[in-house]
Coordinates of C-alpha atoms in Angstrom, one line a residue:
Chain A
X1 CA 0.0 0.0 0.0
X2 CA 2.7 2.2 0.9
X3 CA 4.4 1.6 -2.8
X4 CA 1.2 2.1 -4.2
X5 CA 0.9 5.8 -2.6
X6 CA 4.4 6.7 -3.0
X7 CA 4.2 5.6 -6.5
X8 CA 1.5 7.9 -7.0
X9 CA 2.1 11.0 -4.9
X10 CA -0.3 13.8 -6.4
X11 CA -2.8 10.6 -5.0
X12 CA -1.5 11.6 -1.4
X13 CA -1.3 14.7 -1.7
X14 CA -5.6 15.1 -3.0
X15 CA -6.4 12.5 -0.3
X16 CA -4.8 14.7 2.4
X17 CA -6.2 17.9 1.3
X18 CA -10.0 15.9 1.1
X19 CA -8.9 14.2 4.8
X20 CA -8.3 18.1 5.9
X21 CA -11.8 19.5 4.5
X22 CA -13.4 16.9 5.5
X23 CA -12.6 17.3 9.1
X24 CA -12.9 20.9 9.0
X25 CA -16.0 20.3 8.0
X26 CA -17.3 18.0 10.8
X27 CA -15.3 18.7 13.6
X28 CA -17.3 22.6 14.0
X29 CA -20.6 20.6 12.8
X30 CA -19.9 17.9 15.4
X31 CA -19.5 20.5 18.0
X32 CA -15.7 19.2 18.4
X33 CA -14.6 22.4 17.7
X34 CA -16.9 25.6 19.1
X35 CA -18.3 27.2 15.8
X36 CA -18.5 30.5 16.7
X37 CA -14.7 30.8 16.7
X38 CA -14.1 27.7 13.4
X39 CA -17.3 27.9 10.9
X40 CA -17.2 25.1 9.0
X41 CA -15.8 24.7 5.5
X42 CA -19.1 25.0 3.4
X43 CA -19.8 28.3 5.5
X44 CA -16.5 29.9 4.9
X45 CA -16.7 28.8 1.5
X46 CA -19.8 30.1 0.7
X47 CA -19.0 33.7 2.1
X48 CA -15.8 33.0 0.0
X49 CA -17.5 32.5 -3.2
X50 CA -20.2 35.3 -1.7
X51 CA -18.0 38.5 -1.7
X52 CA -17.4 38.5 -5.4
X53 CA -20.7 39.5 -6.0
X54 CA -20.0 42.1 -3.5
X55 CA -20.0 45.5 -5.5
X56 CA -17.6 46.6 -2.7
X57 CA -15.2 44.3 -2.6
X58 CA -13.7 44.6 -5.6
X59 CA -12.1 48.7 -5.4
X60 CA -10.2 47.0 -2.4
X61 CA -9.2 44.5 -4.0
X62 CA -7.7 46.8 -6.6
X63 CA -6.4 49.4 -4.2
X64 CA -4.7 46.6 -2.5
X65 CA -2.9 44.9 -5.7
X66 CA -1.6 48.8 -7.0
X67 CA -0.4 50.3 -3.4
X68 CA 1.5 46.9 -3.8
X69 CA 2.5 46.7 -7.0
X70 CA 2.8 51.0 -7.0
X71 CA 5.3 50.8 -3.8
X72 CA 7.2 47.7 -5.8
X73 CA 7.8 49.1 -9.1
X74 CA 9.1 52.5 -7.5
X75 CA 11.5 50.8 -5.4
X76 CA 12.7 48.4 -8.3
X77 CA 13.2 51.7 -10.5
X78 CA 15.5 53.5 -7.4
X79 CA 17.0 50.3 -6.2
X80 CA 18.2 48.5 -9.3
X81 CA 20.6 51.4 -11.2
X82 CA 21.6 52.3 -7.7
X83 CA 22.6 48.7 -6.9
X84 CA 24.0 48.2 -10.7
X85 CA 26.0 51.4 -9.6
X86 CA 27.4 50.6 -6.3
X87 CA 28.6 47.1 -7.7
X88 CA 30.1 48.6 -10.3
X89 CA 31.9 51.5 -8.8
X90 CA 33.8 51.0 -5.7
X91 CA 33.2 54.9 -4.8
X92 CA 29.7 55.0 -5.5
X93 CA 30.1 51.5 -3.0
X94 CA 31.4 53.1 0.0
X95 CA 29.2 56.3 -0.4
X96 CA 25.9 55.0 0.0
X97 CA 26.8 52.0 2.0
X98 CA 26.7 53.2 5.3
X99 CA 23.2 55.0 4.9
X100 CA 22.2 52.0 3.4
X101 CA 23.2 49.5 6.3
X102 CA 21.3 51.9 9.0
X103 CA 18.3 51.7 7.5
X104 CA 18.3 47.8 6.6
X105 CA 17.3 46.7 10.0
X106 CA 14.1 48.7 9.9
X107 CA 10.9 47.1 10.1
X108 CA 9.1 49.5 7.7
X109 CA 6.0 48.5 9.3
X110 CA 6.5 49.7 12.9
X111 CA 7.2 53.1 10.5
X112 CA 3.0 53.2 9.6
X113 CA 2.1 54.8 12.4
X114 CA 4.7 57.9 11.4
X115 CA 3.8 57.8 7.5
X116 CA 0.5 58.2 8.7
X117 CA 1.6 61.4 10.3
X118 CA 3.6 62.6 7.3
X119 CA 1.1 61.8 4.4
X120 CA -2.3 60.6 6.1
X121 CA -3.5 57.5 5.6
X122 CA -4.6 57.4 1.8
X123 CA -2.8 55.6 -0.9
X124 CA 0.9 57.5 -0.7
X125 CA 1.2 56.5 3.0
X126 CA 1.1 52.8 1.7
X127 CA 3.0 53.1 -1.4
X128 CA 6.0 54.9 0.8
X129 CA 6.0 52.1 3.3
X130 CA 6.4 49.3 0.6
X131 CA 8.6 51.2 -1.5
X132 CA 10.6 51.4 1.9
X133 CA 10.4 48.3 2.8
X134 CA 11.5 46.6 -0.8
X135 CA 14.1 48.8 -1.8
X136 CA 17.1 47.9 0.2
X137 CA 16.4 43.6 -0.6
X138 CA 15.9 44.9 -4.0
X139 CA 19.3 46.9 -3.9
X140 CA 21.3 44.3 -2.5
X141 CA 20.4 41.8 -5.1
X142 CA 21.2 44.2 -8.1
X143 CA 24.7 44.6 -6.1
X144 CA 25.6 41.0 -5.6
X145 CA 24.7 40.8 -9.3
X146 CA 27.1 42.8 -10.7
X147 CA 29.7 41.8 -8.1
X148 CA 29.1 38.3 -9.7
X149 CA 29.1 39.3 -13.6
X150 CA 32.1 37.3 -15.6
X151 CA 34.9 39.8 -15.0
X152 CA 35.9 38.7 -18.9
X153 CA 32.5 40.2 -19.8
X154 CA 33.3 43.5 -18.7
X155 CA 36.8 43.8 -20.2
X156 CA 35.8 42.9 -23.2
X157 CA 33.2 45.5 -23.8
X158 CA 36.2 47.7 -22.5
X159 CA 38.5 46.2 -25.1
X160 CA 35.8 47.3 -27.8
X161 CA 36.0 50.7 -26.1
X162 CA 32.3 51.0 -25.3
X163 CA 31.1 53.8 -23.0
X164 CA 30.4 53.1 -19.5
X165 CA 26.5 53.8 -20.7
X166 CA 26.3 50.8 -23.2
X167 CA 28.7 48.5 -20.9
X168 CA 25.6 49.0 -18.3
X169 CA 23.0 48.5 -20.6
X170 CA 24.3 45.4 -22.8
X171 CA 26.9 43.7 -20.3
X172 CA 26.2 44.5 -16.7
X173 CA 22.4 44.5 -16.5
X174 CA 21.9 41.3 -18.6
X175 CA 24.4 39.7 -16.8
X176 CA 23.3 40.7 -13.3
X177 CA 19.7 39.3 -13.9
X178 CA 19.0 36.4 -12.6
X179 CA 20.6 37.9 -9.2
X180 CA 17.8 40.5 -9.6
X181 CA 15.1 38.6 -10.6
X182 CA 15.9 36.5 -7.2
X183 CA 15.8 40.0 -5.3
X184 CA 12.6 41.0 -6.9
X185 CA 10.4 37.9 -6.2
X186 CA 12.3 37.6 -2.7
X187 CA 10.8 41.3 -2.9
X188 CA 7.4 41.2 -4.2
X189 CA 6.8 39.0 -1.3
X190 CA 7.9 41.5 1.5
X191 CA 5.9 43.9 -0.5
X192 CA 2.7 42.0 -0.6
X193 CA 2.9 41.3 3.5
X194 CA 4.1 45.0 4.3
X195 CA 1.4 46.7 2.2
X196 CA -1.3 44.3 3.7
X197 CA 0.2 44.8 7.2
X198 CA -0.2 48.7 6.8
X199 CA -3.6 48.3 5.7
X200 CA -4.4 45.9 9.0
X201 CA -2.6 49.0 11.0
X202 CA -4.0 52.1 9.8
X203 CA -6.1 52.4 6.2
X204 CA -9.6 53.1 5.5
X205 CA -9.9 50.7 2.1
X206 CA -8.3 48.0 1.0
X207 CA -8.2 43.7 1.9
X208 CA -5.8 43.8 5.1
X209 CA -8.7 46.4 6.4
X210 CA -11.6 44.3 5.1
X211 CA -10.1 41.3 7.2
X212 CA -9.7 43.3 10.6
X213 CA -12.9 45.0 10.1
X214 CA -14.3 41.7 9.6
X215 CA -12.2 40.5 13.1
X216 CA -13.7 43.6 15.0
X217 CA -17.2 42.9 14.0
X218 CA -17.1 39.3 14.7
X219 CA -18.2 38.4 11.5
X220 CA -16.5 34.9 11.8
X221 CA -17.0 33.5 8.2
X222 CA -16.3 36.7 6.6
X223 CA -12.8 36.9 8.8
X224 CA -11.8 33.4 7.5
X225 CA -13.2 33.8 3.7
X226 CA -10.9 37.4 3.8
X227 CA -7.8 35.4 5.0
X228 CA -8.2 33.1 2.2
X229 CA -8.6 35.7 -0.1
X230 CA -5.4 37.1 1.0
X231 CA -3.4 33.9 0.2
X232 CA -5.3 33.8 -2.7
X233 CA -3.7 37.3 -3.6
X234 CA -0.7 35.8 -2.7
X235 CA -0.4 33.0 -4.7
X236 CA -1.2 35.5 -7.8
X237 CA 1.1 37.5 -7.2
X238 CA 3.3 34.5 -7.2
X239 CA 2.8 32.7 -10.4
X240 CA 2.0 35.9 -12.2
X241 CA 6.1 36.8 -11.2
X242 CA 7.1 33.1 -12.1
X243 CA 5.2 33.5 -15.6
X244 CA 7.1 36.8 -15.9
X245 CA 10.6 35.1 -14.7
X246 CA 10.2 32.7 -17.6
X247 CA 10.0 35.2 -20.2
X248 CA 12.6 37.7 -18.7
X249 CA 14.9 34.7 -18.1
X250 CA 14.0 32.1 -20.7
X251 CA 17.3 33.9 -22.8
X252 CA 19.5 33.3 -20.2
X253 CA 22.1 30.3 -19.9
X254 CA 23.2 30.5 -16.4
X255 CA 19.5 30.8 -15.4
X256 CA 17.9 28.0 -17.5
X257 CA 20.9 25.6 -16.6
X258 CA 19.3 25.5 -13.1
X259 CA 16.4 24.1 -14.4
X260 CA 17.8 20.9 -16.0
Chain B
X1 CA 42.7 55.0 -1.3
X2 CA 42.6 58.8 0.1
X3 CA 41.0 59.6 3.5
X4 CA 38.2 61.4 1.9
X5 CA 37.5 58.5 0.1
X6 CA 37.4 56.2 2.9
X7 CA 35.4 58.7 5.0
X8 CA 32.6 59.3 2.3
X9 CA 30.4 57.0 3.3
X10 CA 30.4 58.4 6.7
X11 CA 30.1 62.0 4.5
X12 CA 27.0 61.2 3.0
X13 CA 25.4 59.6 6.1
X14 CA 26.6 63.0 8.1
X15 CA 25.3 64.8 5.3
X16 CA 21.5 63.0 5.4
X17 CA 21.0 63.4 9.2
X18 CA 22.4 67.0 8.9
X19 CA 19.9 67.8 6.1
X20 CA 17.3 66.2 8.3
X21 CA 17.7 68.4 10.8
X22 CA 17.9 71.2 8.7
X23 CA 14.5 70.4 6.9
X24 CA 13.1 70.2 11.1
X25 CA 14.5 73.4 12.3
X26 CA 13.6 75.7 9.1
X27 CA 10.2 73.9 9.8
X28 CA 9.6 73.3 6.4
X29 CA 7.9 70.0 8.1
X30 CA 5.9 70.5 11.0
X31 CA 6.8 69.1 14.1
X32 CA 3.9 66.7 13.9
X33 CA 5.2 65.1 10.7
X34 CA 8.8 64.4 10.9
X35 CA 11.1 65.0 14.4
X36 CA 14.6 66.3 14.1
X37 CA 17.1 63.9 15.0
X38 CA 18.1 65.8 18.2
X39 CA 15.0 65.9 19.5
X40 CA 14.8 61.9 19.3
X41 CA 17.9 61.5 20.9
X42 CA 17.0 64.0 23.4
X43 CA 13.4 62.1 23.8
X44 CA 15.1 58.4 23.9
X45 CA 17.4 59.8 26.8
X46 CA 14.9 61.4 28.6
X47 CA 12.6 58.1 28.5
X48 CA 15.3 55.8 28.9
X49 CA 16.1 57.3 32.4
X50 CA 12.9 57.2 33.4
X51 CA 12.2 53.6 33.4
X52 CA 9.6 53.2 30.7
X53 CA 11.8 52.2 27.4
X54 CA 13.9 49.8 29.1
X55 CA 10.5 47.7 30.3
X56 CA 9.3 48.0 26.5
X57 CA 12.5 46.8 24.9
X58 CA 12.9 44.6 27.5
X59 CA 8.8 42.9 26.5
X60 CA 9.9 43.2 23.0
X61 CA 13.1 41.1 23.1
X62 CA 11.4 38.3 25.1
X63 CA 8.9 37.8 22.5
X64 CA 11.2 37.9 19.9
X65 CA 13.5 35.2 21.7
X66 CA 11.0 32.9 23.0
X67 CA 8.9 33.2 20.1
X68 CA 11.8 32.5 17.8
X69 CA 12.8 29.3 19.9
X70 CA 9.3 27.9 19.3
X71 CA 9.6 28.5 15.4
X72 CA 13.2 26.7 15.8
X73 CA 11.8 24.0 17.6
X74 CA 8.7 23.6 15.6
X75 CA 10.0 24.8 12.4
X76 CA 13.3 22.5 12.5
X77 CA 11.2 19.4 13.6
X78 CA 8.8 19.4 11.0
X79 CA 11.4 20.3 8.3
X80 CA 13.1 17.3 8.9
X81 CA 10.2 15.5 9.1
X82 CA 8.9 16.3 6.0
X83 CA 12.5 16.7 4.4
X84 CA 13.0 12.6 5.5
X85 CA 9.4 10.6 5.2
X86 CA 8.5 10.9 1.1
X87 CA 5.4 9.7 2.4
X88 CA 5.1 13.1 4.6
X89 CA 6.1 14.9 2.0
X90 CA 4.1 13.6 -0.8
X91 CA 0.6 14.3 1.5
X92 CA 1.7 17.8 2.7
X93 CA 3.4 19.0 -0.4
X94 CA 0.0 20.4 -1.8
X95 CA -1.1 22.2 1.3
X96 CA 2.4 23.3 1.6
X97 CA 3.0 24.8 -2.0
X98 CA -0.2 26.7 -1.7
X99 CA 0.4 28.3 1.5
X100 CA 4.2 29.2 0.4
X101 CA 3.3 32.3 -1.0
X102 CA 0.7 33.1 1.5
X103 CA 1.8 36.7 3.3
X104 CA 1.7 35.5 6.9
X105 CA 0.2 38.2 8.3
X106 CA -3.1 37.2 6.9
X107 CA -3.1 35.0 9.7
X108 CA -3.2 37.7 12.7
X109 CA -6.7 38.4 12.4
X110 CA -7.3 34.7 13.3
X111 CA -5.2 34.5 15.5
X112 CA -6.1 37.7 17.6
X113 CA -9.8 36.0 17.6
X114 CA -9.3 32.7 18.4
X115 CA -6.6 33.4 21.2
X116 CA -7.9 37.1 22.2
X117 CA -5.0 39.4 23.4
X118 CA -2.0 38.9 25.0
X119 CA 1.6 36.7 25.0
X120 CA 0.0 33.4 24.1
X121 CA -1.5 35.0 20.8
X122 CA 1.6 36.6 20.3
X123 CA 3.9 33.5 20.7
X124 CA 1.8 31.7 18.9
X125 CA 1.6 34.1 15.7
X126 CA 5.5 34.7 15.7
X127 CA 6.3 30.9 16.1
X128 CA 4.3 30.3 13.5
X129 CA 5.6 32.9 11.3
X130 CA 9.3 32.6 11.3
X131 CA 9.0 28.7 12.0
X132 CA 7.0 28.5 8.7
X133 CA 10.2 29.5 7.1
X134 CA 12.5 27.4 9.2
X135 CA 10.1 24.5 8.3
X136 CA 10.7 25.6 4.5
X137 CA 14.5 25.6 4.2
X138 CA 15.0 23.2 6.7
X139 CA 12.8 20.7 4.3
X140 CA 14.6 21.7 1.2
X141 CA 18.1 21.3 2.9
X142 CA 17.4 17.2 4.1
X143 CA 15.5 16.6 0.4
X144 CA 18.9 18.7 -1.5
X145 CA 21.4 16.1 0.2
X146 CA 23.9 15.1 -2.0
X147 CA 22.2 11.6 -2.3
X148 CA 26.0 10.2 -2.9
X149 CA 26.5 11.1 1.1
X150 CA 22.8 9.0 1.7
X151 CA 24.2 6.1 -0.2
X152 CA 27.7 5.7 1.4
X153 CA 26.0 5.6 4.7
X154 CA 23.6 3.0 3.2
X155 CA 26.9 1.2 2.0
X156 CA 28.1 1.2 5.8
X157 CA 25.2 -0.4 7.1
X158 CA 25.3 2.3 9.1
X159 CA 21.7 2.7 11.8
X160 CA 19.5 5.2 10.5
X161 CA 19.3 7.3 13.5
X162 CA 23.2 7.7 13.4
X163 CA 23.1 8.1 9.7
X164 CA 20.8 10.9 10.6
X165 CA 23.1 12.8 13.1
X166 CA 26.0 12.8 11.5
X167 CA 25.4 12.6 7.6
X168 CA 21.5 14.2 7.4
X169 CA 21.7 16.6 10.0
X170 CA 25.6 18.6 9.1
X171 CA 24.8 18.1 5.1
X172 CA 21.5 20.4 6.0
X173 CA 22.9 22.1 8.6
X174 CA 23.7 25.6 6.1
X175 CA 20.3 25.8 4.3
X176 CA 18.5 25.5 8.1
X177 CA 20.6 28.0 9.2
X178 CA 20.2 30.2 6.3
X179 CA 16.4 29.6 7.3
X180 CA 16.9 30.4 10.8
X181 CA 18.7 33.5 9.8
X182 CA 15.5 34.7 7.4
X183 CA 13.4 33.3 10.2
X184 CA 15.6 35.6 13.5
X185 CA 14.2 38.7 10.9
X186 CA 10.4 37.6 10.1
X187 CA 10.1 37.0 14.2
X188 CA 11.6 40.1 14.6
X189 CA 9.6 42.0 12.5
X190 CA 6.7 40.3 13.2
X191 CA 6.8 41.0 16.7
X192 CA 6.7 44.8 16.2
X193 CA 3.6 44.4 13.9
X194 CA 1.6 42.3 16.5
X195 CA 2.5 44.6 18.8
X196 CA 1.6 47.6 17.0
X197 CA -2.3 46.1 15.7
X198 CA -3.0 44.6 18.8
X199 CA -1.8 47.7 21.1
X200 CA -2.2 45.4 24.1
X201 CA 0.6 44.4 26.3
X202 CA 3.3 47.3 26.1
X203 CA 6.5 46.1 24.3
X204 CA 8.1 48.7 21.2
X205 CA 5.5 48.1 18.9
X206 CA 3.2 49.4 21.4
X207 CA 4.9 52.0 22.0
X208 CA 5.8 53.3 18.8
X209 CA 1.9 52.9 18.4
X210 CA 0.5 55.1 21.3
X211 CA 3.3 57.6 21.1
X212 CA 2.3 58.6 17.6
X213 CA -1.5 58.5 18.7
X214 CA -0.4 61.1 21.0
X215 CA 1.5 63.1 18.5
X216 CA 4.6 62.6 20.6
X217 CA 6.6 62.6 17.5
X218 CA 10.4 62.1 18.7
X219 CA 9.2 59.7 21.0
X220 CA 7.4 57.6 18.0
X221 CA 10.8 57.6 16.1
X222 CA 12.7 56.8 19.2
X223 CA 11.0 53.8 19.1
X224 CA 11.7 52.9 15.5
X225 CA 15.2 53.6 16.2
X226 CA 15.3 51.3 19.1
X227 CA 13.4 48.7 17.2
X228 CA 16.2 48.8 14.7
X229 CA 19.2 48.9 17.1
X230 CA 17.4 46.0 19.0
X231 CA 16.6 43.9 15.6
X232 CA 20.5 44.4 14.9
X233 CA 21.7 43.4 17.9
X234 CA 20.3 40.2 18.6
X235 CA 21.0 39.1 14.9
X236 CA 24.2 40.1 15.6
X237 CA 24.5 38.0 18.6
X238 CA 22.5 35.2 16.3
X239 CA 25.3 35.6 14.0
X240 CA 28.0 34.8 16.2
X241 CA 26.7 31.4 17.4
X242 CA 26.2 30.4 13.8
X243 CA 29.3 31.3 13.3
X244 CA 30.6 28.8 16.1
X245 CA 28.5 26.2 14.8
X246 CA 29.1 26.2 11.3
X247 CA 32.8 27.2 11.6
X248 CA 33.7 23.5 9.9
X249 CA 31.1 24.8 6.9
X250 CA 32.5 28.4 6.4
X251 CA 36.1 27.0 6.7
X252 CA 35.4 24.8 3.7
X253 CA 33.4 27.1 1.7
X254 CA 36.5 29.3 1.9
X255 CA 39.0 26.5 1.0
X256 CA 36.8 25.9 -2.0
X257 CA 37.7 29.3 -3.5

C-alpha cells in the first residue's frame, strides 16, 4: 500500500487535502470544535465565493494589488541602477553603503504609524511604506549581481572601447539578472505582506482592512473567507512573477541551466 | 585610497541626518510630521532614564526570543520531518505549495480571535511565522542532500538514526541556518507588527503605536530607532553562534575558492 501511494504522490497529496476538508467540515458541525470561533468549510466557503458579488469588494481588492504593485515598481526603479551602480563602482560603493546599512534593520512596518503622520492614511502613505520596505532587498540583489558578472564580460566590452553607458545597458544588466530577478520575487513577497500589514494597522480601504474590520465585527466567516482571499492574492502575485521570470529569463544560460 | 575617500560613506550619512535636521528646524515639516534627529535623541534619553523604554525593549526582546525558539523547535522538527518521510512529503506537499506564497500576516486576524490578546496570541503568531520558514528551508536542505552522502551511509550499514546525526543533519545544517537566519528577521519583524495592531501588552511596537496616537513625534521615532538597534543586535548575537556552529562549513566554503 505504501508503494502504491508513493508511486502515485499527487494521490497523497488530494487525499490529504480531502482528509483536511473533510474534518474541517465535521469537527465545528460535530460541535468538536466551538463554531462560533471555526465555521465550517461550506460556510466559509460560501462567504468565499459570496463576496465576489460584492460590489464593494472589488475597489479593495484593486487598491490593495496597485499600493503593492505601485510601492514595488518605484523601489525596483530606485533600487536597481543604484545597486547596478554601487557594484560597479567602488566609490559609489562606500558612499551610500553606510546609509544603506542603517536603514536595513528597519521594520518598515513599525514606521506606519509615522507615515500616517507625514502623508495621512490614503494611498501615498502605503505606497511609501512598501517602497521602503523593498528597496534595500531589491538593492542588494542588483549589487551582488554585478559583483558576480564574468569579469571577462566586462573587459571585453572595455576592449571594444564601449562607454560606460552601453557596458551598463548590454553587459552589466543582462548579466546581473538572474541575481535580480531573485531579489525582486524575494521582494514582491515583503511587499505583498508589508502593504497588507499597513492596511491591518492604519487604512480606510483595501483587503488587510476588510479582514480586521471583519475581526472587530465578529463576522466569523467573513474573517476566514478574507484570510483566504489574501493567500489567494498571494499565490497570484506569485505565479503571475514566475510566468514573468520565464520570459525575462528564458534567454539566459546560467539561469535556465538550473532548471535541467 | 585617500581619507576622503574612505570617509565618504560616513560623509553622506553625516550629510543625510544633517539635512534632516535642517528640513526640522527651518520647519519646512511640522513638528507633527517628521522630528529632528536631536529631538529623538534628546526624547530616547529622557525616557530611557525614566524607566519606561527599558521595560518596553525589555517585553519586545522576550517575545522575539522565546517566540523565535518555538519556530526553531517547531520549524526545524517538522522540516526534517517532511524533508525525510516521502510519504510526509508527498501528502503535505499540496497544502504546503499553496500556502508558500501566503503573506503570513493574513493570519493575525485569526489568531487575535481565536486566542484574544495577550503573549500566548503573540507566541503563537510569531512561532508560526518565522517557523513557517524554518520549516521551508530546513525541508529543502534534508530533500537537496547530496544523495552520494545518503548512499555511502547506506553502503556502511550504518543505523538510521546515526546516519541521521551525522550525515542528514551537518549536510543540511547551512540551508536550516540560512532559514533560521531569514526566520531571526520575520520573528523580529513580526513582533513589532503584532504589537503595533493589537496595542495590548506594552513592548516597542506598542509604543511606537500610542506615542504617535499622542503626537509625541520624537518619541514615536525613538522607538523605530530602538526597534532597529534591538533587531541588529540580537541578529548580531545570532550571527555569532552560527558562526561557532558552522565554523567547519564556512572554513570549507572558503578552502573551495
Amino acid at each position: 500500500m505504501k508503494t502504491f501511494a508513493l508511486n502515485r504522490p499527487w494521490l497523497l497529496g488530494i487525499a490529504t487535502g480531502i482528509l483536511f476538508l473533510t474534518g474541517w467540515q465535521l469537527t465545528p458541525t460535530m460541535g468538536l470544535i466551538d463554531a462560533q470561533l471555526v465555521p465550517p468549510a461550506t460556510t466559509v466557503l460560501n462567504r468565499f465565493l459570496q463576496q465576489w458579488l460584492d460590489p464593494t469588494f472589488y475597489p479593495d481588492l484593486l487598491i490593495t494589488v496597485l499600493r503593492v504593485a505601485g510601492g514595488f515598481l518605484l523601489a525596483a526603479a530606485v533600487a536597481i541602477p543604484l545597486g547596478l551602480a554601487m557594484g560597479y563602482w567602488q566609490s559609489v560603493h562606500r558612499m551610500f553603503g553606510l546609509t544603506i546599512e542603517t536603514i536595513r534593520p528597519v521594520p518598515a512596518s513599525a514606521l506606519v504609524p509615522i507615515a500616517a503622520a507625514m502623508f495621512g492614511i490614503g494611498n501615498l502613505m502605503h505606497i511609501s511604506v512598501v517602497f521602503l520596505a523593498t528597496v534595500v532587498p531589491i538593492l542588494l540583489a542588483s549589487l551582488d549581481g554585478v559583483r558576480n558578472v564574468d569579469p571577462i564580460l566586462i573587459s571585453t566590452a572595455r576592449t571594444f572601447k564601449r562607454t560606460t553607458p552601453d557596458i551598463f545597458r548590454t553587459v552589466l544588466l543582462p548579466a546581473a539578472l538572474p541575481h535580480i530577478v531573485t531579489g525582486l520575487r524575494i521582494s514582491i513577497a515583503i511587499a505583498l505582506v508589508v502593504g497588507i500589514s499597513s492596511e491591518m494597522i492604519m487604512s480606510a480601504e483595501g483587503l488587510g482592512r476588510r479582514v480586521v474590520y471583519a475581526q472587530r465585527m465578529l463576522r466569523v466567516p467573513e474573517l476566514y473567507a478574507g484570510v483566504i482571499t489574501l493567500a489567494l492574492l498571494g499565490y497570484g502575485f506569485n505565479r503571475t512573477f514566475l510566468l514573468l521570470e520565464n520570459r525575462i529569463l528564458g534567454w539566459h544560460r546560467q539561469a535556465m541551466a538550473k532548471n535541467w | 585610497m585617500s581619507r576622503l575617500q574612505r570617509g565618504s560613506g560616513i560623509l553622506v550619512l553625516a550629510a543625510v541626518i544633517a539635512l534632516w535636521q535642517l528640513l526640522a528646524m527651518l520647519g519646512v515639516v511640522t513638528e507633527n510630521q517628521l522630528a529632528s534627529p536631536t529631538r529623538i535623541v534628546a526624547a530616547t534619553v529622557e525616557e530611557l532614564q525614566e524607566g519606561t523604554l527599558a521595560r518596553e525593549i525589555m517585553a519586545t526582546a522576550r517575545r522575539i526570543i522565546i517566540g523565535f525558539s518555538f519556530a526553531v523547535v517547531f520549524g526545524v522538527l517538522s522540516g526534517f520531518a517532511l524533508g525525510r518521510s516521502k510519504l510526509l512529503h508527498a501528502a503535505f506537499a499540496p497544502i504546503i505549495e499553496f500556502l508558500r506564497p501566503m503573506p503570513v500576516v493574513a493570519i493575525l486576524p485569526i489568531a487575535i480571535f481565536v486566542l484574544g490578546l495577550g503573549d500566548r496570541m503573540t507566541y503563537s503568531v510569531v512561532a508560526f511565522a518565522s517557523g513557517w520558514i524554518i520549516l521551508l528551508h530546513a525541508m529543502d536542505g534534508i530533500r537537496s542532500i547530496d544523495p552520494v552522502l545518503i548512499d555511502t551511509g547506506r553502503t556502511f550499514h550504518i543505523r538510521p538514526l546515526r546516519q541521521f546525526l551525522t550525515i542528514a543533519l551537518p549536510a543540511s545544517a547551512p540551508h536550516t541556518f540560512t532559514g533560521m537566519r531569514v526566520g531571526f528577521g520575520i520573528a523580529v519583524i513580526v513582533t513589532v507588527v503584532v504589537e503595533l495592531i493589537s496595542g495590548f501588552g506594552g513592548g516597542l511596537g506598542d509604543y511606537i503605536g500610542v506615542s504617535q496616537g499622542a503626537l509625541r513625534v520624537p518619541e514615536a521615532y525613538s522607538g523605530i530607532v530602538l526597534v532597529a538597534i534591538l533587531g541588529y543586535g540580537l541578529a548580531q548575537l545570532f550571527a555569532l553562534l552560527e558562526r561557532r556552529l558552522m565554523a567547519w562549513h564556512h572554513g570549507f566554503k572558503q578552502q573551495a575558492r
